[in-house]
């Protein structure tokens, strides 16, 4: 059970960066020290979370952060990706919350002391509830509030941070949160998704301006998720359907950033579904980024559908993770090569990749063979993309430890470290050791 890559590949060299990732709401707890956010509210909505849980305690990282840093450091990684909880560092009136700032300052200082680079995401979905009460991402003003929040963060943390990402996966915030309503704030309606997406992208562009001005020495960019779309057959109708799905779910969030325009399918959408674009918005959104963060988990297959344009096809007899997601490493290589062909990309970092598996712990040991195999095949897929000319500089495993997996609550485990939520005991899984050993062997 090892991770093995071809000798002399980029990934076996010391200048390729390896890390692990987490997000504030998923691990922190410490809820009494911050403003309520949309996920606190959503967790209290009947039927929203599979195990009816919430983020009040999560991994109690707010209190256990010192021991967590020791654990992170024991993995031998170069970098740690975390997110800042907006409502922990900024009060409702816009003033700084010094307790929250001190929490992250201490954490970032401790990381620095261990020589671990901090990759900070400003927004990993925990919008303060008072902003949702004003319309959330459907309200253009939220983008300007995000700009103020970015200023506050950058001024507070300065050179403790190596890299800032504005948003994590705006597709999920917009589509899952405001179109199909399976994520917070749980709003449903085709007329909302693209409007929310536009304000998120505008927020990204406005924050990029702040980062470029106030934090020119950090690596500043955005994290996008992609589920590459494959046609069910090579019939033209299926190919067209898959292309449409790709534009709707994937290109929608990247094309404005690199090409300053939305995909052409915009013109096929009913006017009610159009984003509210103000003149100049697209040039704000297309502010140059220093890096692109790419999150990849699986692919999707589409066929033509007379009513809905496209519909998803589920394959039988393919390996699935505990999320029901197909294990398809080839999709990772295809995606990276395709993005590199379509856009003039800056350096790419894989900011999330990993798998939920039905882990069992016996005598303090977790033998998660399937997860080790997932990492092995997916790291090799990244290597293939590098060999095909994509400039990839780093890789972050999702996730450091098991945590609150959004609508699935604590039922799905993505960690390379096992968390017993009763005792809050952490146990490094076989995948964690395999990752550590692989990282250690680099030359
Ligand atoms: C991504 C999220 C991350 C985690 C993984 C499994 O969409 O960014 O928080 O939940 O999926």
GROMACS .gro file of C-alpha atoms and ligand atoms in nm:
model
  454
    1UNK     CA    1   0.000   0.000   0.000
    2UNK     CA    2   0.227   0.268  -0.128
    3UNK     CA    3   0.211   0.575  -0.344
    4UNK     CA    4   0.453   0.526  -0.630
    5UNK     CA    5   0.538   0.762  -0.913
    6UNK     CA    6   0.784   0.727  -1.197
    7UNK     CA    7   1.137   0.821  -1.087
    8UNK     CA    8   1.254   1.167  -1.183
    9UNK     CA    9   0.899   1.297  -1.232
   10UNK     CA   10   0.806   1.649  -1.114
   11UNK     CA   11   0.613   1.500  -0.825
   12UNK     CA   12   0.915   1.323  -0.684
   13UNK     CA   13   1.119   1.643  -0.675
   14UNK     CA   14   1.138   1.865  -0.368
   15UNK     CA   15   1.023   2.178  -0.548
   16UNK     CA   16   0.678   2.032  -0.607
   17UNK     CA   17   0.461   2.138  -0.315
   18UNK     CA   18   0.256   1.888  -0.116
   19UNK     CA   19  -0.008   1.976   0.137
   20UNK     CA   20  -0.337   1.891   0.300
   21UNK     CA   21  -0.656   2.097   0.301
   22UNK     CA   22  -0.944   2.180   0.535
   23UNK     CA   23  -1.212   2.450   0.565
   24UNK     CA   24  -1.326   2.657   0.863
   25UNK     CA   25  -1.689   2.545   0.900
   26UNK     CA   26  -1.598   2.181   0.846
   27UNK     CA   27  -1.345   2.154   1.129
   28UNK     CA   28  -1.346   2.450   1.368
   29UNK     CA   29  -1.647   2.439   1.596
   30UNK     CA   30  -1.597   2.726   1.846
   31UNK     CA   31  -1.931   2.858   1.727
   32UNK     CA   32  -1.983   3.086   2.027
   33UNK     CA   33  -1.688   3.302   1.922
   34UNK     CA   34  -1.821   3.395   1.580
   35UNK     CA   35  -2.128   3.529   1.401
   36UNK     CA   36  -2.384   3.276   1.282
   37UNK     CA   37  -2.341   3.181   0.917
   38UNK     CA   38  -2.570   3.038   0.650
   39UNK     CA   39  -2.456   2.683   0.729
   40UNK     CA   40  -2.559   2.721   1.096
   41UNK     CA   41  -2.906   2.814   0.976
   42UNK     CA   42  -2.918   2.545   0.707
   43UNK     CA   43  -2.816   2.275   0.956
   44UNK     CA   44  -3.126   2.362   1.156
   45UNK     CA   45  -3.353   2.319   0.854
   46UNK     CA   46  -3.557   1.999   0.863
   47UNK     CA   47  -3.417   1.738   0.625
   48UNK     CA   48  -3.116   1.944   0.508
   49UNK     CA   49  -2.834   1.739   0.664
   50UNK     CA   50  -2.830   1.360   0.632
   51UNK     CA   51  -2.746   1.292   0.999
   52UNK     CA   52  -2.918   1.608   1.134
   53UNK     CA   53  -2.580   1.731   1.260
   54UNK     CA   54  -2.423   2.077   1.258
   55UNK     CA   55  -2.089   2.255   1.284
   56UNK     CA   56  -2.112   2.362   1.647
   57UNK     CA   57  -1.825   2.139   1.753
   58UNK     CA   58  -1.711   1.961   1.434
   59UNK     CA   59  -1.347   1.854   1.495
   60UNK     CA   60  -1.320   2.111   1.776
   61UNK     CA   61  -1.018   2.245   1.594
   62UNK     CA   62  -1.084   2.586   1.751
   63UNK     CA   63  -0.970   2.439   2.082
   64UNK     CA   64  -0.741   2.160   1.959
   65UNK     CA   65  -0.545   2.358   1.701
   66UNK     CA   66  -0.210   2.324   1.876
   67UNK     CA   67  -0.225   1.947   1.871
   68UNK     CA   68  -0.353   1.962   1.513
   69UNK     CA   69  -0.048   2.162   1.408
   70UNK     CA   70   0.177   1.895   1.556
   71UNK     CA   71  -0.013   1.635   1.356
   72UNK     CA   72   0.006   1.839   1.034
   73UNK     CA   73   0.377   1.883   1.088
   74UNK     CA   74   0.425   1.508   1.153
   75UNK     CA   75   0.300   1.442   0.800
   76UNK     CA   76   0.603   1.623   0.661
   77UNK     CA   77   0.400   1.842   0.426
   78UNK     CA   78   0.517   2.170   0.272
   79UNK     CA   79   0.187   2.358   0.286
   80UNK     CA   80  -0.148   2.367   0.462
   81UNK     CA   81  -0.467   2.497   0.304
   82UNK     CA   82  -0.720   2.644   0.546
   83UNK     CA   83  -1.006   2.889   0.519
   84UNK     CA   84  -1.092   3.190   0.731
   85UNK     CA   85  -1.439   3.216   0.880
   86UNK     CA   86  -1.566   3.560   0.776
   87UNK     CA   87  -1.786   3.594   1.084
   88UNK     CA   88  -1.501   3.505   1.317
   89UNK     CA   89  -1.278   3.794   1.213
   90UNK     CA   90  -1.534   4.061   1.125
   91UNK     CA   91  -1.821   4.187   1.338
   92UNK     CA   92  -2.160   4.271   1.192
   93UNK     CA   93  -2.075   4.643   1.188
   94UNK     CA   94  -1.762   4.572   0.984
   95UNK     CA   95  -1.517   4.620   1.270
   96UNK     CA   96  -1.249   4.357   1.334
   97UNK     CA   97  -1.317   4.083   1.587
   98UNK     CA   98  -0.985   4.076   1.770
   99UNK     CA   99  -1.047   3.737   1.932
  100UNK     CA  100  -1.097   3.574   1.595
  101UNK     CA  101  -0.801   3.753   1.443
  102UNK     CA  102  -0.584   3.637   1.733
  103UNK     CA  103  -0.699   3.277   1.676
  104UNK     CA  104  -0.579   3.278   1.314
  105UNK     CA  105  -0.270   3.487   1.389
  106UNK     CA  106  -0.154   3.235   1.647
  107UNK     CA  107  -0.231   2.951   1.411
  108UNK     CA  108  -0.046   3.110   1.118
  109UNK     CA  109   0.253   3.191   1.340
  110UNK     CA  110   0.268   2.831   1.455
  111UNK     CA  111   0.256   2.707   1.096
  112UNK     CA  112   0.535   2.944   1.004
  113UNK     CA  113   0.744   2.821   1.296
  114UNK     CA  114   0.709   2.470   1.152
  115UNK     CA  115   0.808   2.598   0.809
  116UNK     CA  116   0.471   2.514   0.657
  117UNK     CA  117   0.333   2.751   0.396
  118UNK     CA  118  -0.019   2.882   0.459
  119UNK     CA  119  -0.265   2.869   0.167
  120UNK     CA  120  -0.556   3.076   0.290
  121UNK     CA  121  -0.900   3.064   0.129
  122UNK     CA  122  -1.109   3.369   0.211
  123UNK     CA  123  -1.449   3.217   0.141
  124UNK     CA  124  -1.526   2.849   0.183
  125UNK     CA  125  -1.906   2.891   0.196
  126UNK     CA  126  -1.968   3.027   0.547
  127UNK     CA  127  -2.140   3.356   0.459
  128UNK     CA  128  -2.244   3.550   0.771
  129UNK     CA  129  -2.619   3.503   0.815
  130UNK     CA  130  -2.684   3.879   0.846
  131UNK     CA  131  -2.562   3.919   0.487
  132UNK     CA  132  -2.791   3.638   0.371
  133UNK     CA  133  -3.073   3.824   0.542
  134UNK     CA  134  -2.999   4.109   0.298
  135UNK     CA  135  -3.017   3.872  -0.001
  136UNK     CA  136  -2.681   3.696   0.025
  137UNK     CA  137  -2.514   3.630  -0.309
  138UNK     CA  138  -2.828   3.743  -0.491
  139UNK     CA  139  -2.749   4.091  -0.365
  140UNK     CA  140  -2.476   4.271  -0.557
  141UNK     CA  141  -2.376   4.452  -0.238
  142UNK     CA  142  -2.246   4.124  -0.092
  143UNK     CA  143  -1.959   4.141  -0.342
  144UNK     CA  144  -1.860   4.480  -0.199
  145UNK     CA  145  -1.892   4.348   0.158
  146UNK     CA  146  -1.654   4.069   0.055
  147UNK     CA  147  -1.409   4.330  -0.068
  148UNK     CA  148  -1.414   4.499   0.276
  149UNK     CA  149  -1.366   4.164   0.446
  150UNK     CA  150  -1.069   4.089   0.219
  151UNK     CA  151  -0.908   4.421   0.316
  152UNK     CA  152  -0.951   4.341   0.683
  153UNK     CA  153  -0.795   3.995   0.645
  154UNK     CA  154  -0.499   4.111   0.441
  155UNK     CA  155  -0.421   4.391   0.684
  156UNK     CA  156  -0.447   4.155   0.981
  157UNK     CA  157  -0.236   3.864   0.856
  158UNK     CA  158   0.027   4.026   0.636
  159UNK     CA  159   0.324   3.810   0.549
  160UNK     CA  160   0.211   3.516   0.759
  161UNK     CA  161   0.028   3.398   0.448
  162UNK     CA  162   0.193   3.243   0.142
  163UNK     CA  163  -0.113   3.233  -0.083
  164UNK     CA  164  -0.464   3.378  -0.085
  165UNK     CA  165  -0.754   3.223  -0.274
  166UNK     CA  166  -1.060   3.444  -0.294
  167UNK     CA  167  -1.334   3.182  -0.328
  168UNK     CA  168  -1.359   2.808  -0.298
  169UNK     CA  169  -1.574   2.653  -0.573
  170UNK     CA  170  -1.819   2.929  -0.665
  171UNK     CA  171  -2.009   2.663  -0.865
  172UNK     CA  172  -2.109   2.496  -0.538
  173UNK     CA  173  -2.207   2.821  -0.369
  174UNK     CA  174  -2.414   2.933  -0.667
  175UNK     CA  175  -2.562   2.613  -0.812
  176UNK     CA  176  -2.595   2.393  -0.504
  177UNK     CA  177  -2.684   2.685  -0.275
  178UNK     CA  178  -2.907   2.907  -0.491
  179UNK     CA  179  -3.030   2.688  -0.779
  180UNK     CA  180  -3.101   2.337  -0.654
  181UNK     CA  181  -3.091   2.426  -0.286
  182UNK     CA  182  -2.907   2.123  -0.147
  183UNK     CA  183  -2.647   2.347   0.018
  184UNK     CA  184  -2.692   2.660   0.228
  185UNK     CA  185  -2.884   2.883   0.201
  186UNK     CA  186  -3.111   2.622   0.037
  187UNK     CA  187  -3.268   2.847  -0.226
  188UNK     CA  188  -3.421   2.675  -0.528
  189UNK     CA  189  -3.490   2.818  -0.874
  190UNK     CA  190  -3.317   2.830  -1.211
  191UNK     CA  191  -3.353   3.207  -1.210
  192UNK     CA  192  -3.122   3.237  -0.907
  193UNK     CA  193  -2.816   3.024  -0.985
  194UNK     CA  194  -2.648   3.241  -1.247
  195UNK     CA  195  -2.732   3.563  -1.064
  196UNK     CA  196  -2.560   3.434  -0.751
  197UNK     CA  197  -2.268   3.308  -0.963
  198UNK     CA  198  -2.217   3.652  -1.116
  199UNK     CA  199  -2.202   3.826  -0.778
  200UNK     CA  200  -1.959   3.561  -0.651
  201UNK     CA  201  -1.733   3.616  -0.952
  202UNK     CA  202  -1.761   3.991  -0.908
  203UNK     CA  203  -1.661   3.945  -0.542
  204UNK     CA  204  -1.362   3.747  -0.663
  205UNK     CA  205  -1.256   4.022  -0.903
  206UNK     CA  206  -1.298   4.298  -0.644
  207UNK     CA  207  -1.098   4.096  -0.391
  208UNK     CA  208  -0.825   4.032  -0.649
  209UNK     CA  209  -0.784   4.409  -0.686
  210UNK     CA  210  -0.740   4.437  -0.309
  211UNK     CA  211  -0.493   4.149  -0.298
  212UNK     CA  212  -0.287   4.288  -0.584
  213UNK     CA  213  -0.269   4.627  -0.415
  214UNK     CA  214  -0.231   4.534  -0.049
  215UNK     CA  215  -0.067   4.194  -0.074
  216UNK     CA  216   0.148   4.191  -0.387
  217UNK     CA  217   0.392   3.934  -0.248
  218UNK     CA  218   0.143   3.655  -0.187
  219UNK     CA  219   0.031   3.413  -0.456
  220UNK     CA  220  -0.322   3.533  -0.524
  221UNK     CA  221  -0.592   3.345  -0.713
  222UNK     CA  222  -0.908   3.137  -0.695
  223UNK     CA  223  -1.007   2.775  -0.638
  224UNK     CA  224  -1.249   2.620  -0.889
  225UNK     CA  225  -1.394   2.272  -0.899
  226UNK     CA  226  -1.444   2.077  -1.220
  227UNK     CA  227  -1.640   1.764  -1.299
  228UNK     CA  228  -1.541   1.696  -1.659
  229UNK     CA  229  -1.837   1.602  -1.879
  230UNK     CA  230  -1.820   1.305  -2.116
  231UNK     CA  231  -2.079   1.213  -2.381
  232UNK     CA  232  -2.260   0.883  -2.330
  233UNK     CA  233  -2.205   0.781  -2.694
  234UNK     CA  234  -2.025   0.940  -2.986
  235UNK     CA  235  -2.353   1.052  -3.139
  236UNK     CA  236  -2.355   1.420  -3.216
  237UNK     CA  237  -2.659   1.475  -2.993
  238UNK     CA  238  -2.481   1.331  -2.688
  239UNK     CA  239  -2.162   1.519  -2.767
  240UNK     CA  240  -2.360   1.842  -2.789
  241UNK     CA  241  -2.537   1.760  -2.461
  242UNK     CA  242  -2.209   1.694  -2.279
  243UNK     CA  243  -2.061   2.017  -2.416
  244UNK     CA  244  -2.364   2.211  -2.294
  245UNK     CA  245  -2.336   2.054  -1.948
  246UNK     CA  246  -1.966   2.138  -1.942
  247UNK     CA  247  -2.039   2.502  -2.023
  248UNK     CA  248  -2.316   2.517  -1.763
  249UNK     CA  249  -2.130   2.352  -1.474
  250UNK     CA  250  -1.760   2.409  -1.544
  251UNK     CA  251  -1.670   2.670  -1.805
  252UNK     CA  252  -1.924   2.914  -1.660
  253UNK     CA  253  -1.691   2.977  -1.367
  254UNK     CA  254  -1.356   2.989  -1.544
  255UNK     CA  255  -1.422   3.152  -1.879
  256UNK     CA  256  -1.517   3.493  -1.732
  257UNK     CA  257  -1.192   3.491  -1.533
  258UNK     CA  258  -0.960   3.415  -1.825
  259UNK     CA  259  -1.161   3.533  -2.129
  260UNK     CA  260  -1.374   3.808  -1.970
  261UNK     CA  261  -1.691   3.651  -2.106
  262UNK     CA  262  -1.950   3.387  -2.021
  263UNK     CA  263  -1.989   3.078  -2.239
  264UNK     CA  264  -2.207   3.127  -2.548
  265UNK     CA  265  -2.489   2.920  -2.399
  266UNK     CA  266  -2.580   3.237  -2.208
  267UNK     CA  267  -2.784   3.339  -2.514
  268UNK     CA  268  -2.986   3.014  -2.497
  269UNK     CA  269  -3.099   3.077  -2.139
  270UNK     CA  270  -3.435   3.246  -2.075
  271UNK     CA  271  -3.383   3.612  -1.985
  272UNK     CA  272  -3.511   3.547  -1.634
  273UNK     CA  273  -3.208   3.324  -1.576
  274UNK     CA  274  -2.951   3.576  -1.694
  275UNK     CA  275  -2.706   3.728  -1.448
  276UNK     CA  276  -2.742   4.101  -1.381
  277UNK     CA  277  -2.428   4.224  -1.551
  278UNK     CA  278  -2.330   4.588  -1.507
  279UNK     CA  279  -2.094   4.743  -1.758
  280UNK     CA  280  -1.734   4.688  -1.653
  281UNK     CA  281  -1.809   4.380  -1.441
  282UNK     CA  282  -1.635   4.137  -1.673
  283UNK     CA  283  -1.314   4.333  -1.674
  284UNK     CA  284  -1.319   4.334  -1.293
  285UNK     CA  285  -1.380   3.958  -1.293
  286UNK     CA  286  -1.096   3.902  -1.540
  287UNK     CA  287  -0.835   4.064  -1.311
  288UNK     CA  288  -0.515   3.860  -1.363
  289UNK     CA  289  -0.458   3.578  -1.113
  290UNK     CA  290  -0.120   3.444  -0.999
  291UNK     CA  291  -0.247   3.088  -0.976
  292UNK     CA  292  -0.546   2.871  -1.047
  293UNK     CA  293  -0.655   2.620  -0.784
  294UNK     CA  294  -0.818   2.311  -0.932
  295UNK     CA  295  -1.034   2.071  -0.730
  296UNK     CA  296  -1.110   1.733  -0.887
  297UNK     CA  297  -1.299   1.433  -0.752
  298UNK     CA  298  -1.483   1.259  -1.037
  299UNK     CA  299  -1.632   1.289  -1.387
  300UNK     CA  300  -1.990   1.288  -1.517
  301UNK     CA  301  -2.150   1.137  -1.828
  302UNK     CA  302  -2.431   1.305  -2.020
  303UNK     CA  303  -2.676   1.219  -2.293
  304UNK     CA  304  -2.912   1.429  -2.499
  305UNK     CA  305  -3.252   1.488  -2.341
  306UNK     CA  306  -3.539   1.652  -2.525
  307UNK     CA  307  -3.683   1.821  -2.219
  308UNK     CA  308  -3.374   1.929  -2.024
  309UNK     CA  309  -3.107   1.961  -2.301
  310UNK     CA  310  -2.887   1.712  -2.114
  311UNK     CA  311  -2.931   1.443  -1.855
  312UNK     CA  312  -2.676   1.254  -1.652
  313UNK     CA  313  -2.612   0.883  -1.707
  314UNK     CA  314  -2.498   0.666  -1.417
  315UNK     CA  315  -2.273   0.377  -1.513
  316UNK     CA  316  -2.306   0.029  -1.363
  317UNK     CA  317  -2.005  -0.171  -1.259
  318UNK     CA  318  -1.762   0.115  -1.209
  319UNK     CA  319  -1.566   0.169  -0.887
  320UNK     CA  320  -1.739   0.423  -0.662
  321UNK     CA  321  -1.632   0.610  -0.350
  322UNK     CA  322  -1.854   0.630  -0.043
  323UNK     CA  323  -2.009   0.945  -0.195
  324UNK     CA  324  -2.122   0.736  -0.493
  325UNK     CA  325  -1.870   0.919  -0.713
  326UNK     CA  326  -1.697   0.722  -0.987
  327UNK     CA  327  -1.323   0.672  -0.940
  328UNK     CA  328  -1.189   0.793  -1.274
  329UNK     CA  329  -0.828   0.918  -1.264
  330UNK     CA  330  -0.811   0.955  -1.643
  331UNK     CA  331  -1.065   1.236  -1.606
  332UNK     CA  332  -0.812   1.429  -1.399
  333UNK     CA  333  -0.548   1.420  -1.673
  334UNK     CA  334  -0.807   1.497  -1.942
  335UNK     CA  335  -0.940   1.792  -1.743
  336UNK     CA  336  -0.600   1.950  -1.680
  337UNK     CA  337  -0.488   1.908  -2.040
  338UNK     CA  338  -0.819   2.047  -2.166
  339UNK     CA  339  -0.807   2.355  -1.939
  340UNK     CA  340  -0.451   2.417  -2.051
  341UNK     CA  341  -0.560   2.407  -2.415
  342UNK     CA  342  -0.863   2.629  -2.365
  343UNK     CA  343  -0.706   2.901  -2.148
  344UNK     CA  344  -0.386   3.090  -2.098
  345UNK     CA  345  -0.336   2.947  -1.749
  346UNK     CA  346  -0.112   3.075  -1.472
  347UNK     CA  347   0.062   2.808  -1.258
  348UNK     CA  348  -0.190   2.549  -1.139
  349UNK     CA  349  -0.218   2.405  -0.790
  350UNK     CA  350  -0.436   2.104  -0.722
  351UNK     CA  351  -0.611   2.248  -0.418
  352UNK     CA  352  -0.834   1.945  -0.347
  353UNK     CA  353  -0.842   1.580  -0.447
  354UNK     CA  354  -0.938   1.281  -0.237
  355UNK     CA  355  -1.204   1.025  -0.159
  356UNK     CA  356  -1.461   0.936   0.104
  357UNK     CA  357  -1.441   0.570   0.202
  358UNK     CA  358  -1.634   0.365   0.460
  359UNK     CA  359  -1.341   0.355   0.704
  360UNK     CA  360  -1.332   0.129   1.005
  361UNK     CA  361  -1.108   0.174   1.303
  362UNK     CA  362  -0.986  -0.133   1.493
  363UNK     CA  363  -0.731  -0.114   1.772
  364UNK     CA  364  -0.637   0.238   1.668
  365UNK     CA  365  -0.562   0.134   1.311
  366UNK     CA  366  -0.740   0.233   0.990
  367UNK     CA  367  -0.638   0.035   0.683
  368UNK     CA  368  -0.795   0.244   0.406
  369UNK     CA  369  -0.651   0.058   0.107
  370UNK     CA  370  -0.898   0.206  -0.140
  371UNK     CA  371  -0.802   0.560  -0.043
  372UNK     CA  372  -0.431   0.484  -0.083
  373UNK     CA  373  -0.510   0.346  -0.426
  374UNK     CA  374  -0.717   0.658  -0.510
  375UNK     CA  375  -0.424   0.884  -0.417
  376UNK     CA  376  -0.182   0.668  -0.608
  377UNK     CA  377  -0.379   0.669  -0.932
  378UNK     CA  378  -0.474   1.036  -0.907
  379UNK     CA  379  -0.121   1.155  -0.834
  380UNK     CA  380  -0.009   0.956  -1.136
  381UNK     CA  381  -0.283   1.127  -1.336
  382UNK     CA  382  -0.147   1.466  -1.227
  383UNK     CA  383   0.197   1.353  -1.334
  384UNK     CA  384   0.061   1.259  -1.676
  385UNK     CA  385  -0.086   1.608  -1.715
  386UNK     CA  386   0.252   1.761  -1.625
  387UNK     CA  387   0.417   1.542  -1.887
  388UNK     CA  388   0.163   1.673  -2.135
  389UNK     CA  389   0.278   2.027  -2.064
  390UNK     CA  390   0.049   2.157  -1.788
  391UNK     CA  391   0.233   2.377  -1.537
  392UNK     CA  392   0.127   2.220  -1.205
  393UNK     CA  393   0.316   2.333  -0.897
  394UNK     CA  394   0.150   2.165  -0.603
  395UNK     CA  395  -0.108   1.921  -0.470
  396UNK     CA  396  -0.329   1.924  -0.161
  397UNK     CA  397  -0.506   1.615  -0.032
  398UNK     CA  398  -0.865   1.662   0.077
  399UNK     CA  399  -0.870   1.631   0.363
  400UNK     CA  400  -0.632   1.644   0.657
  401UNK     CA  401  -0.894   1.481   0.878
  402UNK     CA  402  -1.252   1.355   0.867
  403UNK     CA  403  -1.489   1.648   0.908
  404UNK     CA  404  -1.837   1.791   0.852
  405UNK     CA  405  -1.912   1.692   0.493
  406UNK     CA  406  -2.186   1.952   0.426
  407UNK     CA  407  -2.525   1.796   0.345
  408UNK     CA  408  -2.383   1.453   0.439
  409UNK     CA  409  -2.292   1.566   0.790
  410UNK     CA  410  -2.036   1.341   0.959
  411UNK     CA  411  -2.140   1.029   0.766
  412UNK     CA  412  -1.874   1.064   0.496
  413UNK     CA  413  -1.507   1.046   0.586
  414UNK     CA  414  -1.255   1.217   0.358
  415UNK     CA  415  -0.961   1.242   0.598
  416UNK     CA  416  -0.618   1.088   0.582
  417UNK     CA  417  -0.659   1.113   0.959
  418UNK     CA  418  -0.953   0.946   1.134
  419UNK     CA  419  -1.157   1.149   1.381
  420UNK     CA  420  -1.354   0.989   1.665
  421UNK     CA  421  -1.614   1.260   1.719
  422UNK     CA  422  -1.698   1.143   2.073
  423UNK     CA  423  -1.346   1.167   2.210
  424UNK     CA  424  -1.203   1.398   1.938
  425UNK     CA  425  -0.914   1.156   1.914
  426UNK     CA  426  -0.726   1.170   1.582
  427UNK     CA  427  -0.567   0.858   1.432
  428UNK     CA  428  -0.350   0.874   1.120
  429UNK     CA  429  -0.490   0.631   0.861
  430UNK     CA  430  -0.280   0.408   0.634
  431UNK     CA  431  -0.336   0.671   0.362
  432UNK     CA  432  -0.186   0.937   0.590
  433UNK     CA  433   0.126   0.726   0.641
  434UNK     CA  434   0.147   0.646   0.268
  435UNK     CA  435   0.123   1.017   0.185
  436UNK     CA  436   0.386   1.104   0.448
  437UNK     CA  437   0.624   0.833   0.328
  438UNK     CA  438   0.586   0.938  -0.034
  439UNK     CA  439   0.653   1.302   0.050
  440UNK     CA  440   0.956   1.210   0.256
  441UNK     CA  441   1.122   1.022  -0.029
  442UNK     CA  442   1.130   1.319  -0.265
  443UNK     CA  443   1.471   1.440  -0.377
  444LIG     C1  444  -1.550   2.007  -0.215
  444LIG     C2  445  -1.544   2.108  -0.102
  444LIG     C3  446  -1.483   2.054   0.024
  444LIG     C4  447  -1.519   1.910   0.050
  444LIG     C5  448  -1.502   1.825  -0.073
  444LIG     C6  449  -1.537   1.680  -0.053
  444LIG     O1  450  -1.654   2.040  -0.301
  444LIG     O2  451  -1.469   2.219  -0.141
  444LIG     O3  452  -1.520   2.141   0.128
  444LIG     O4  453  -1.644   1.902   0.106
  444LIG     O5  454  -1.577   1.876  -0.178
   0.00000   0.00000   0.00000
